[in-house]
Amino acid sequence: MEHTLIFLPLLGAILSGFFGKYIGDRNSEIITCLLVSISALLSLIIFKEVIFNNYENNIVIFNWINSGSLLANWSIKIDSVSSVMLLVVCIISSLVHIYSIGYMSHDPHKTRFMAYLSLFTFSMLVLVTSDNFLQLFFGWEGVGLCSYFLIGFWFKKDSANSAAIKAFVVNRVGDFGFAIGIFLIFYLFGTVNYEEVFNKIPQNVDKEISFIGLNVGAIDLICILLFIGAMGKSAQFLLHTWLPDAMEGPTPVSALIHAATMVTAGVFLVVRCSPIFEYSQLALNTICTVGMTTAFFAATVALVQKDIKKIIAYSTCSQLGYMFFAAGVGAYNVAMFHLFTHAFFKALLFLGSGSVIHAFKDEQDITKMGGVWKKLPYTWILMVIGTLALTGFPFLSGYYSKDAIIEFAYLKGNKFGYSAAFIGIFTALLTALYSWRLIFKTFHGSYSNDLKIEKIHESPFVMLIPLMILGIGSILAGFLFKDLFIGYNSADYFWSDSIKFLIPLSNEHPPYWIIYSTPILVVLSTPISYYLFVKNKSITTWFVNENKPLYNFLLNKWYFDELYDYIFIRPSKRLGIFFWKNVDINTIDKFGPDGISNLIKKLSNKAIKFQSGYIYQYAFVMLLGFTALLTYLIVS
Amino acid sequence: MNFPILSSLILLPVVGAFFIFVTRSKDLSNLRSAKYVALFTSFANFIISLYLWYIFDPSISDFQFVENRTWLVGFITYKVGVDGISILFILLSTLITPLCIVSVNKTINTKLKEFLISILLMESLMIGVFCSLDLVIFYLFFEGGLIPMFLIIGIWGGTRRVYSAFKFFLFTLLGSVLMLVAIISIYWVNGTTDIVDLYNIGIDIKYQNLLWLAFFSSFAVKTPMWPVHTWLPDAHVEAPTAGSVLLAAILLKMAGYGFIRFSIGLFPNASEYFVPLIFALSLIAIIYTSFVALMQDDMKKLIAYSSVAHMGFVTLGIFTVTQQGLEGSIVQMISHGLVSAALFLCVGVVYDRMHSRLISTYGGLVSLMPKYAVLFMIFTLAAIGLPGTSGFVGEFLILIGAFKKSFLVATIASLGVILGAAYMLWLYKRVIFGKVINRDLLKMLDLNKTEIFILVSLAIPTLFFGFYPEPLLNTIDVSITNLIENYNYQISLNK
């Protein structure tokens, strides 16, 4: 069953990618959708088995790399953590596949698109079911590659190609840390298998390693390095710049890869490696700090963006920050829970925005929309559901997971926990504001697009049905699964060995003001946003005009792109030119081969002059030599 | 094994070359049959070498299929044999050569006969290099390989071919003269040039450093290592496609092979002593040439510089003298042989159509040549070292090996992985993606059957060994273990 689950999407990718021309667009679409849906069904069965029978399995397919003491297998590992990931990946992927049939109906490259989606799904499944770090890395790079393909899917757009490269290269920076982390793991423990590594951690807690003269805790270093990888993939602060640009890809891609699955791989990595991270307080604190910084930073940027997809992208970035600081305070299960609920409502929001973009004939600027909620009733209501779930409106899915994160952060009881809880609450307010801004600007107020409003029409059902399923998930996922994921004793009953809690999570009751402040802020922000963004826009305009520098700072995403261009990209290019022109050509060649051949030419030109052909000159030289020799003999 | 299988591998291309030599070159049909002869002999050689791999016993560390004939009594013996390390290089040579011959097309419009002869002779000499077990024989094959290459660049090259050919010759010859001196002095001191004997006797520690440097000067130029790498981009740019392919895929590997067989095998103490030098030069090669590659506007130059960076990984891995590092280096060399060959062929494909190597000429090829775009992508990814391609296995093992020696070195080398992604993807984007701006490109046709055949033949092993490198690793495992044991033993003796 596990084999089928994982290889069906690959089969779909091959059929659609290589034989799409022969089997036709429609058949490719049907085949890929069907195969991924079967996988989704199987993942449900596995999930059910894991819940009720504590099913676990570790299948070895065959050896991959076997060199000296290094052995890495192709494997399938099923446990609680991977079963949750399987479920999320397969369900969202199958819905996105189906949605794409409608969304890409006018695109000439349907088979290629479906092949990429299926290939991505396969890579993601390989990533989450690995039993060793090397296969994890394979999946890690595989999803990165598919992301690269899909961001640059519209290859004629220069911006799309640049965004694709940016995504790949920024991720490589993260992978650089990740890879070194794997080297260090192998160096210290002589294995890359999770099980074996995790078993060896407790005896090596005090191990130190010297790095450029500094002695650092080996476990600390491993965790930080792995986390750098996670930061790249999950677009955390400093390595986040690729995610907003990645919105150049088709919208279904944004929903699947850049919201629900691939970007959560970083969170998955931290949760999967909880048996290592639990032993490094330094790393956990770092994760917590980076997580809350990202949550706050991305939310502030999302407040002022105009591109509907970029707003949601920054929102994703911010929510990933939540997941990370949840993991950073040791509440891995809560991080997984937020990952789970977030997948539903964020995919819903992206696909919903895709429906809007589709309706507006590829318009993405929310200031050029408005007043269409009656024209797009389903999309509108579903987007509102997604927004409510995202903001954490009481009793929708986001409410359970986000509040739990804030509560557990608070219960952590150290200064990182307290600041995370505080930032979590404040960011929840910002989240509500930017999300409602998006809804109100898109669907309410006055219509302001060049396209005639009569032309705006609702999307076909093939797009709406996946949205509805996601809508149901966004409403119910939190309520239904909260006991399983984060309930009392869930650590023992559900997660068992797949997550390690060195210190059991606190079961205390947090103070009421912590529990109630977020929902109250979120509920209140709805009418406030309505007033600010629809009723009385002059206040926001006035505020923007009063604080131009702050506005520009946020609009330009804290100037990160400009900064990186200035400190990395331009110096690299200058360095390349310098090495090439000044060192290679003007130093090595000039004094090396060219220099030598010139020297020889010169010397031989000189030597030619000796052979003048005049006897008297030769005779004179002979005479001189003879005299010199004679003098020497006499004197000595 | 009585049948002299290695000698037949070496001689068969010579026989083929002879038959081509005696055909009359005026006649067009004769020329075509000349190509068939070349193709047939080189392909037969490939089959024989596959058979050799099949009957080769990877569990023995000794040399196998050894042939021993006296050439000059008491001085030179013709001794050949293979172990797990050399057999893979032989396979690489016999795989690349027929593909090169297939790729020869109308662009070689003068002296086709002589061109084919050069390629075949080159193959003989390469195979000779990889299986010779006597220093003098090795030297002859090693330097002999220069001559066909010099001719290929000098006669069938581009506009600045003469400059490039001489630069190539000057660089490589300067290094090898020193190696010749070293070989002679080894004979004086030890009384033999037989490699197996020398392995057993060991070379006196007081001469090792000098001898090591002499060999190093030859290998470093051929690898090429920084700062003696500047001949490579020029040679590649001017060489015809088949020449570039042979140069990148096989000629460069002779140096890596030499480092393993001689520097590590014969001079362990010196190797240990010079490790910092090698690491420094390798790191410079990886980082420095990656930056240079980033800014190239000529496709062939870019790939040539990337070769220098990849070979930097190889030298780094070899001198870690760890199981993973050495095995990684060999896998990396095989992989680079396949991938760089394919990349140069990819450049050749568009060069044949447009007669330009400049990146700015192209753009938007994906809509005109979709098959080309797919294959080019596979090799680009392999050059980047994406998991699932052979490039990853090599690089990863090398870095793991390097990590055992030095955290810092491995970290700096890993930086090259980021830069590699940047320059290769940027190249790909500028050539393949985007809109077609240059109207002349519109007449370009997608790959023909021959081109697809060649590139697919290279893509299959690249991907296969990416997912399942076991056949490679299994072949070299025992030989490498033995090499490392011997290395550590020699070092412990002299402590």
mmCIF file of N, CA, C and O in Angstrom, chain A residues 62 64 66-70 74 134 137-138 141 145 148-149 155 158 161-162 165 168 172 176 180 183-184 186 221 572-573 575-576 579-580 583-584 588-589 593-594, chain B residues 163 167 171 227 229-230 288 291-292 295-296 305 323-324 327 366 377 381 384 386-387 392 396-397 399-400 403 407 411 414 417 425 429 433-434 466-470:
data_model
loop_
_atom_site.group_PDB
_atom_site.id
_atom_site.type_symbol
_atom_site.label_atom_id
_atom_site.label_comp_id
_atom_site.label_asym_id
_atom_site.label_seq_id
_atom_site.Cartn_x
_atom_site.Cartn_y
_atom_site.Cartn_z
ATOM 1 N N PHE A 62 15.710 -0.110 -1.634
ATOM 2 C CA PHE A 62 17.051 -0.651 -1.926
ATOM 3 C C PHE A 62 18.109 0.356 -1.502
ATOM 4 O O PHE A 62 17.785 1.487 -1.173
ATOM 5 N N TRP A 64 20.863 3.073 -1.609
ATOM 6 C CA TRP A 64 21.139 4.162 -2.533
ATOM 7 C C TRP A 64 22.649 4.390 -2.570
ATOM 8 O O TRP A 64 23.310 4.027 -3.531
ATOM 9 N N ASN A 66 26.251 3.612 -0.800
ATOM 10 C CA ASN A 66 26.894 2.723 0.138
ATOM 11 C C ASN A 66 28.389 2.854 -0.061
ATOM 12 O O ASN A 66 28.957 2.275 -0.958
ATOM 13 N N SER A 67 29.009 3.682 0.757
ATOM 14 C CA SER A 67 30.434 3.927 0.576
ATOM 15 C C SER A 67 31.095 3.902 1.935
ATOM 16 O O SER A 67 30.792 4.719 2.797
ATOM 17 N N GLY A 68 31.999 2.944 2.133
ATOM 18 C CA GLY A 68 32.624 2.833 3.438
ATOM 19 C C GLY A 68 31.549 2.600 4.485
ATOM 20 O O GLY A 68 30.697 1.715 4.330
ATOM 21 N N SER A 69 31.554 3.413 5.510
ATOM 22 C CA SER A 69 30.563 3.220 6.569
ATOM 23 C C SER A 69 29.273 3.982 6.282
ATOM 24 O O SER A 69 28.336 3.942 7.063
ATOM 25 N N LEU A 70 29.246 4.701 5.169
ATOM 26 C CA LEU A 70 28.048 5.477 4.844
ATOM 27 C C LEU A 70 27.037 4.603 4.117
ATOM 28 O O LEU A 70 27.341 4.019 3.086
ATOM 29 N N TRP A 74 16.883 3.869 0.051
ATOM 30 C CA TRP A 74 15.589 4.373 -0.381
ATOM 31 C C TRP A 74 14.577 3.683 0.510
ATOM 32 O O TRP A 74 14.551 2.458 0.577
ATOM 33 N N LEU A 134 19.647 11.473 4.106
ATOM 34 C CA LEU A 134 20.028 11.626 2.706
ATOM 35 C C LEU A 134 18.821 11.598 1.779
ATOM 36 O O LEU A 134 18.699 12.411 0.867
ATOM 37 N N PHE A 137 17.105 14.722 2.048
ATOM 38 C CA PHE A 137 17.754 15.742 1.236
ATOM 39 C C PHE A 137 17.359 15.591 -0.227
ATOM 40 O O PHE A 137 17.163 16.584 -0.935
ATOM 41 N N PHE A 138 17.218 14.359 -0.670
ATOM 42 C CA PHE A 138 16.769 14.117 -2.039
ATOM 43 C C PHE A 138 15.390 14.743 -2.265
ATOM 44 O O PHE A 138 15.167 15.486 -3.224
ATOM 45 N N GLU A 141 15.537 18.580 -2.224
ATOM 46 C CA GLU A 141 15.978 19.194 -3.466
ATOM 47 C C GLU A 141 14.972 18.929 -4.587
ATOM 48 O O GLU A 141 14.803 19.754 -5.473
ATOM 49 N N LEU A 145 13.305 21.615 -6.899
ATOM 50 C CA LEU A 145 13.401 21.594 -8.356
ATOM 51 C C LEU A 145 12.021 21.790 -8.992
ATOM 52 O O LEU A 145 11.857 22.591 -9.909
ATOM 53 N N TYR A 148 11.011 25.204 -8.736
ATOM 54 C CA TYR A 148 11.719 25.987 -9.759
ATOM 55 C C TYR A 148 11.009 25.887 -11.106
ATOM 56 O O TYR A 148 10.764 26.885 -11.781
ATOM 57 N N PHE A 149 10.660 24.653 -11.481
ATOM 58 C CA PHE A 149 9.966 24.461 -12.765
ATOM 59 C C PHE A 149 8.635 25.201 -12.791
ATOM 60 O O PHE A 149 8.252 25.794 -13.781
ATOM 61 N N PHE A 155 7.418 30.420 -19.156
ATOM 62 C CA PHE A 155 8.835 30.688 -19.398
ATOM 63 C C PHE A 155 9.087 31.914 -20.251
ATOM 64 O O PHE A 155 10.201 32.357 -20.386
ATOM 65 N N ASP A 158 10.033 37.094 -18.305
ATOM 66 C CA ASP A 158 11.369 37.196 -17.737
ATOM 67 C C ASP A 158 11.311 37.208 -16.215
ATOM 68 O O ASP A 158 12.129 36.592 -15.545
ATOM 69 N N ASN A 161 11.088 33.719 -14.810
ATOM 70 C CA ASN A 161 12.353 32.982 -14.836
ATOM 71 C C ASN A 161 13.295 33.452 -13.743
ATOM 72 O O ASN A 161 13.958 32.659 -13.085
ATOM 73 N N SER A 162 13.359 34.772 -13.569
ATOM 74 C CA SER A 162 14.239 35.293 -12.527
ATOM 75 C C SER A 162 13.769 34.832 -11.159
ATOM 76 O O SER A 162 14.575 34.461 -10.310
ATOM 77 N N ILE A 165 14.839 31.236 -10.565
ATOM 78 C CA ILE A 165 16.253 31.103 -10.200
ATOM 79 C C ILE A 165 16.470 31.586 -8.778
ATOM 80 O O ILE A 165 17.193 30.975 -7.988
ATOM 81 N N PHE A 168 15.441 29.022 -6.348
ATOM 82 C CA PHE A 168 16.369 27.893 -6.286
ATOM 83 C C PHE A 168 17.642 28.276 -5.542
ATOM 84 O O PHE A 168 18.122 27.552 -4.681
ATOM 85 N N ARG A 172 19.188 27.127 -2.044
ATOM 86 C CA ARG A 172 20.506 26.507 -1.979
ATOM 87 C C ARG A 172 21.313 27.039 -0.811
ATOM 88 O O ARG A 172 22.122 26.336 -0.232
ATOM 89 N N PHE A 176 22.787 24.640 1.850
ATOM 90 C CA PHE A 176 24.198 24.667 2.211
ATOM 91 C C PHE A 176 24.343 24.370 3.708
ATOM 92 O O PHE A 176 25.117 23.491 4.114
ATOM 93 N N ILE A 180 25.724 20.741 5.393
ATOM 94 C CA ILE A 180 26.811 20.697 6.371
ATOM 95 C C ILE A 180 26.321 20.050 7.662
ATOM 96 O O ILE A 180 27.054 19.300 8.308
ATOM 97 N N PHE A 183 26.603 16.439 7.065
ATOM 98 C CA PHE A 183 28.005 15.998 7.161
ATOM 99 C C PHE A 183 28.404 15.854 8.620
ATOM 100 O O PHE A 183 29.065 14.890 9.011
ATOM 101 N N LEU A 184 28.008 16.834 9.400
ATOM 102 C CA LEU A 184 28.389 16.835 10.808
ATOM 103 C C LEU A 184 27.758 15.635 11.519
ATOM 104 O O LEU A 184 28.411 14.968 12.334
ATOM 105 N N PHE A 186 26.948 12.801 10.172
ATOM 106 C CA PHE A 186 27.664 11.586 9.776
ATOM 107 C C PHE A 186 29.032 11.521 10.449
ATOM 108 O O PHE A 186 29.482 10.477 10.897
ATOM 109 N N LEU A 221 25.329 22.907 17.223
ATOM 110 C CA LEU A 221 25.731 23.235 15.861
ATOM 111 C C LEU A 221 24.887 22.466 14.843
ATOM 112 O O LEU A 221 24.408 23.030 13.850
ATOM 113 N N SER A 572 29.319 39.902 -6.266
ATOM 114 C CA SER A 572 29.660 38.639 -6.926
ATOM 115 C C SER A 572 30.002 38.875 -8.378
ATOM 116 O O SER A 572 30.973 38.345 -8.901
ATOM 117 N N LYS A 573 29.171 39.693 -9.033
ATOM 118 C CA LYS A 573 29.436 39.949 -10.444
ATOM 119 C C LYS A 573 30.751 40.681 -10.618
ATOM 120 O O LYS A 573 31.539 40.372 -11.511
ATOM 121 N N LEU A 575 33.283 40.612 -8.639
ATOM 122 C CA LEU A 575 34.358 39.686 -8.329
ATOM 123 C C LEU A 575 34.636 38.776 -9.522
ATOM 124 O O LEU A 575 35.787 38.521 -9.864
ATOM 125 N N GLY A 576 33.562 38.295 -10.158
ATOM 126 C CA GLY A 576 33.718 37.436 -11.328
ATOM 127 C C GLY A 576 34.505 38.133 -12.415
ATOM 128 O O GLY A 576 35.452 37.588 -12.969
ATOM 129 N N PHE A 579 38.243 38.576 -11.277
ATOM 130 C CA PHE A 579 39.047 37.354 -11.379
ATOM 131 C C PHE A 579 39.356 37.031 -12.830
ATOM 132 O O PHE A 579 40.451 36.620 -13.180
ATOM 133 N N TRP A 580 38.350 37.224 -13.658
ATOM 134 C CA TRP A 580 38.485 36.839 -15.059
ATOM 135 C C TRP A 580 39.445 37.772 -15.787
ATOM 136 O O TRP A 580 40.454 37.346 -16.357
ATOM 137 N N VAL A 583 42.874 38.842 -13.072
ATOM 138 C CA VAL A 583 43.764 37.778 -12.621
ATOM 139 C C VAL A 583 44.075 36.809 -13.761
ATOM 140 O O VAL A 583 45.226 36.606 -14.121
ATOM 141 N N ASP A 584 43.028 36.234 -14.360
ATOM 142 C CA ASP A 584 43.276 35.227 -15.397
ATOM 143 C C ASP A 584 44.012 35.810 -16.592
ATOM 144 O O ASP A 584 45.065 35.319 -16.998
ATOM 145 N N ILE A 588 47.874 35.907 -14.880
ATOM 146 C CA ILE A 588 48.376 34.551 -15.140
ATOM 147 C C ILE A 588 48.829 34.407 -16.587
ATOM 148 O O ILE A 588 49.951 33.990 -16.866
ATOM 149 N N ASP A 589 47.963 34.813 -17.524
ATOM 150 C CA ASP A 589 48.339 34.652 -18.925
ATOM 151 C C ASP A 589 49.457 35.598 -19.322
ATOM 152 O O ASP A 589 50.357 35.232 -20.065
ATOM 153 N N PRO A 593 52.076 31.898 -19.993
ATOM 154 C CA PRO A 593 52.388 31.455 -21.356
ATOM 155 C C PRO A 593 52.692 32.602 -22.315
ATOM 156 O O PRO A 593 53.689 32.550 -23.043
ATOM 157 N N ASP A 594 51.857 33.664 -22.272
ATOM 158 C CA ASP A 594 52.111 34.771 -23.191
ATOM 159 C C ASP A 594 53.435 35.426 -22.859
ATOM 160 O O ASP A 594 54.224 35.768 -23.742
ATOM 161 N N TYR B 163 46.794 29.856 -31.586
ATOM 162 C CA TYR B 163 47.157 30.372 -30.271
ATOM 163 C C TYR B 163 46.760 29.373 -29.189
ATOM 164 O O TYR B 163 47.548 29.009 -28.315
ATOM 165 N N LYS B 167 49.132 27.261 -26.647
ATOM 166 C CA LYS B 167 48.990 27.496 -25.213
ATOM 167 C C LYS B 167 48.783 26.156 -24.502
ATOM 168 O O LYS B 167 49.398 25.872 -23.481
ATOM 169 N N PHE B 171 51.662 24.736 -21.871
ATOM 170 C CA PHE B 171 51.324 24.458 -20.472
ATOM 171 C C PHE B 171 51.589 23.001 -20.124
ATOM 172 O O PHE B 171 52.279 22.683 -19.167
ATOM 173 N N PRO B 227 46.723 27.857 -10.350
ATOM 174 C CA PRO B 227 46.546 28.896 -11.364
ATOM 175 C C PRO B 227 46.985 28.479 -12.756
ATOM 176 O O PRO B 227 47.253 29.339 -13.575
ATOM 177 N N HIS B 229 45.216 26.941 -14.999
ATOM 178 C CA HIS B 229 44.001 26.473 -15.658
ATOM 179 C C HIS B 229 43.675 27.272 -16.912
ATOM 180 O O HIS B 229 42.759 26.916 -17.630
ATOM 181 N N THR B 230 44.421 28.337 -17.177
ATOM 182 C CA THR B 230 43.930 29.274 -18.193
ATOM 183 C C THR B 230 43.985 28.715 -19.608
ATOM 184 O O THR B 230 43.367 29.267 -20.506
ATOM 185 N N TYR B 288 36.802 30.457 -6.959
ATOM 186 C CA TYR B 288 37.277 31.443 -7.933
ATOM 187 C C TYR B 288 36.673 31.207 -9.318
ATOM 188 O O TYR B 288 36.071 32.088 -9.915
ATOM 189 N N PHE B 291 33.003 32.026 -9.674
ATOM 190 C CA PHE B 291 32.730 33.446 -9.895
ATOM 191 C C PHE B 291 33.021 33.837 -11.339
ATOM 192 O O PHE B 291 32.267 34.580 -11.963
ATOM 193 N N VAL B 292 34.128 33.314 -11.849
ATOM 194 C CA VAL B 292 34.472 33.652 -13.237
ATOM 195 C C VAL B 292 33.409 33.098 -14.187
ATOM 196 O O VAL B 292 32.971 33.793 -15.112
ATOM 197 N N MET B 295 30.265 35.133 -14.895
ATOM 198 C CA MET B 295 30.300 36.322 -15.748
ATOM 199 C C MET B 295 30.650 36.035 -17.195
ATOM 200 O O MET B 295 30.882 36.959 -17.960
ATOM 201 N N GLN B 296 30.714 34.787 -17.600
ATOM 202 C CA GLN B 296 31.099 34.488 -18.972
ATOM 203 C C GLN B 296 29.951 34.778 -19.936
ATOM 204 O O GLN B 296 28.790 34.570 -19.605
ATOM 205 N N TYR B 305 35.023 26.752 -17.494
ATOM 206 C CA TYR B 305 35.329 27.204 -16.132
ATOM 207 C C TYR B 305 34.626 26.330 -15.108
ATOM 208 O O TYR B 305 35.175 26.031 -14.042
ATOM 209 N N GLN B 323 37.775 6.938 2.525
ATOM 210 C CA GLN B 323 36.965 6.081 1.664
ATOM 211 C C GLN B 323 35.954 6.913 0.871
ATOM 212 O O GLN B 323 35.855 6.804 -0.345
ATOM 213 N N GLN B 324 35.230 7.767 1.593
ATOM 214 C CA GLN B 324 34.187 8.542 0.923
ATOM 215 C C GLN B 324 34.787 9.549 -0.042
ATOM 216 O O GLN B 324 34.309 9.727 -1.159
ATOM 217 N N GLU B 327 36.244 7.641 -3.154
ATOM 218 C CA GLU B 327 35.165 7.080 -3.969
ATOM 219 C C GLU B 327 34.351 8.202 -4.609
ATOM 220 O O GLU B 327 33.958 8.120 -5.773
ATOM 221 N N VAL B 366 13.273 27.137 -25.850
ATOM 222 C CA VAL B 366 12.348 26.082 -25.425
ATOM 223 C C VAL B 366 11.143 25.985 -26.347
ATOM 224 O O VAL B 366 10.641 24.899 -26.619
ATOM 225 N N MET B 377 18.324 20.479 -19.810
ATOM 226 C CA MET B 377 17.966 20.653 -18.406
ATOM 227 C C MET B 377 18.523 19.534 -17.539
ATOM 228 O O MET B 377 19.076 19.773 -16.481
ATOM 229 N N LEU B 381 21.100 20.162 -14.479
ATOM 230 C CA LEU B 381 20.840 19.745 -13.096
ATOM 231 C C LEU B 381 21.940 18.827 -12.583
ATOM 232 O O LEU B 381 22.342 18.908 -11.424
ATOM 233 N N ILE B 384 24.790 20.854 -11.574
ATOM 234 C CA ILE B 384 24.536 21.507 -10.297
ATOM 235 C C ILE B 384 24.687 20.523 -9.144
ATOM 236 O O ILE B 384 24.931 20.913 -8.013
ATOM 237 N N LEU B 386 22.313 17.955 -8.422
ATOM 238 C CA LEU B 386 21.024 17.701 -7.796
ATOM 239 C C LEU B 386 20.919 16.221 -7.427
ATOM 240 O O LEU B 386 21.311 15.375 -8.212
ATOM 241 N N PRO B 387 20.408 15.910 -6.246
ATOM 242 C CA PRO B 387 20.239 14.499 -5.891
ATOM 243 C C PRO B 387 19.400 13.796 -6.946
ATOM 244 O O PRO B 387 18.426 14.358 -7.439
ATOM 245 N N PHE B 392 25.471 14.474 -7.878
ATOM 246 C CA PHE B 392 25.226 14.598 -6.435
ATOM 247 C C PHE B 392 26.037 13.570 -5.661
ATOM 248 O O PHE B 392 26.678 13.897 -4.664
ATOM 249 N N PHE B 396 28.644 14.848 -2.970
ATOM 250 C CA PHE B 396 28.265 14.599 -1.584
ATOM 251 C C PHE B 396 29.317 13.759 -0.878
ATOM 252 O O PHE B 396 29.741 14.076 0.237
ATOM 253 N N LEU B 397 29.776 12.695 -1.537
ATOM 254 C CA LEU B 397 30.785 11.844 -0.912
ATOM 255 C C LEU B 397 32.081 12.626 -0.688
ATOM 256 O O LEU B 397 32.727 12.489 0.350
ATOM 257 N N LEU B 399 32.424 15.802 -0.180
ATOM 258 C CA LEU B 399 32.275 16.736 0.938
ATOM 259 C C LEU B 399 32.260 16.001 2.277
ATOM 260 O O LEU B 399 32.822 16.470 3.261
ATOM 261 N N ILE B 400 31.637 14.825 2.287
ATOM 262 C CA ILE B 400 31.659 14.038 3.527
ATOM 263 C C ILE B 400 33.091 13.672 3.887
ATOM 264 O O ILE B 400 33.511 13.771 5.041
ATOM 265 N N PHE B 403 34.952 16.654 5.097
ATOM 266 C CA PHE B 403 34.522 17.030 6.444
ATOM 267 C C PHE B 403 35.317 16.296 7.503
ATOM 268 O O PHE B 403 35.646 16.844 8.554
ATOM 269 N N PHE B 407 36.600 20.752 8.954
ATOM 270 C CA PHE B 407 35.290 21.387 8.946
ATOM 271 C C PHE B 407 35.306 22.591 8.006
ATOM 272 O O PHE B 407 34.454 22.761 7.128
ATOM 273 N N THR B 411 33.252 23.336 4.519
ATOM 274 C CA THR B 411 32.282 24.429 4.491
ATOM 275 C C THR B 411 32.530 25.345 3.301
ATOM 276 O O THR B 411 31.605 25.702 2.575
ATOM 277 N N SER B 414 31.546 23.714 0.142
ATOM 278 C CA SER B 414 30.094 23.649 -0.039
ATOM 279 C C SER B 414 29.535 24.941 -0.631
ATOM 280 O O SER B 414 28.504 24.926 -1.286
ATOM 281 N N VAL B 417 28.692 24.956 -4.176
ATOM 282 C CA VAL B 417 27.436 24.352 -4.594
ATOM 283 C C VAL B 417 26.377 25.434 -4.860
ATOM 284 O O VAL B 417 25.577 25.321 -5.788
ATOM 285 N N LEU B 425 22.074 27.753 -13.772
ATOM 286 C CA LEU B 425 20.665 28.089 -14.030
ATOM 287 C C LEU B 425 20.544 29.396 -14.800
ATOM 288 O O LEU B 425 19.650 29.573 -15.618
ATOM 289 N N LYS B 429 18.667 29.754 -18.231
ATOM 290 C CA LYS B 429 17.589 30.728 -18.409
ATOM 291 C C LYS B 429 17.832 31.589 -19.649
ATOM 292 O O LYS B 429 16.950 31.804 -20.464
ATOM 293 N N PHE B 433 15.067 29.853 -21.854
ATOM 294 C CA PHE B 433 13.790 30.479 -21.519
ATOM 295 C C PHE B 433 13.667 31.864 -22.148
ATOM 296 O O PHE B 433 14.561 32.345 -22.820
ATOM 297 N N GLY B 434 12.553 32.488 -21.869
ATOM 298 C CA GLY B 434 12.315 33.837 -22.358
ATOM 299 C C GLY B 434 11.650 33.824 -23.729
ATOM 300 O O GLY B 434 11.288 32.782 -24.254
ATOM 301 N N GLY B 466 22.762 8.153 -10.563
ATOM 302 C CA GLY B 466 22.282 9.059 -9.523
ATOM 303 C C GLY B 466 21.381 8.343 -8.539
ATOM 304 O O GLY B 466 21.430 8.594 -7.339
ATOM 305 N N PHE B 467 20.578 7.439 -9.064
ATOM 306 C CA PHE B 467 19.662 6.715 -8.179
ATOM 307 C C PHE B 467 20.292 5.438 -7.644
ATOM 308 O O PHE B 467 19.914 4.959 -6.585
ATOM 309 N N TYR B 468 21.203 4.881 -8.417
ATOM 310 C CA TYR B 468 21.765 3.594 -8.025
ATOM 311 C C TYR B 468 23.258 3.542 -8.346
ATOM 312 O O TYR B 468 23.672 2.919 -9.321
ATOM 313 N N PRO B 469 24.077 4.228 -7.558
ATOM 314 C CA PRO B 469 25.513 4.277 -7.854
ATOM 315 C C PRO B 469 26.253 3.005 -7.441
ATOM 316 O O PRO B 469 27.458 2.903 -7.610
ATOM 317 N N GLU B 470 25.510 2.029 -6.928
ATOM 318 C CA GLU B 470 26.114 0.802 -6.423
ATOM 319 C C GLU B 470 27.095 0.135 -7.414
ATOM 320 O O GLU B 470 28.184 -0.260 -7.005
#
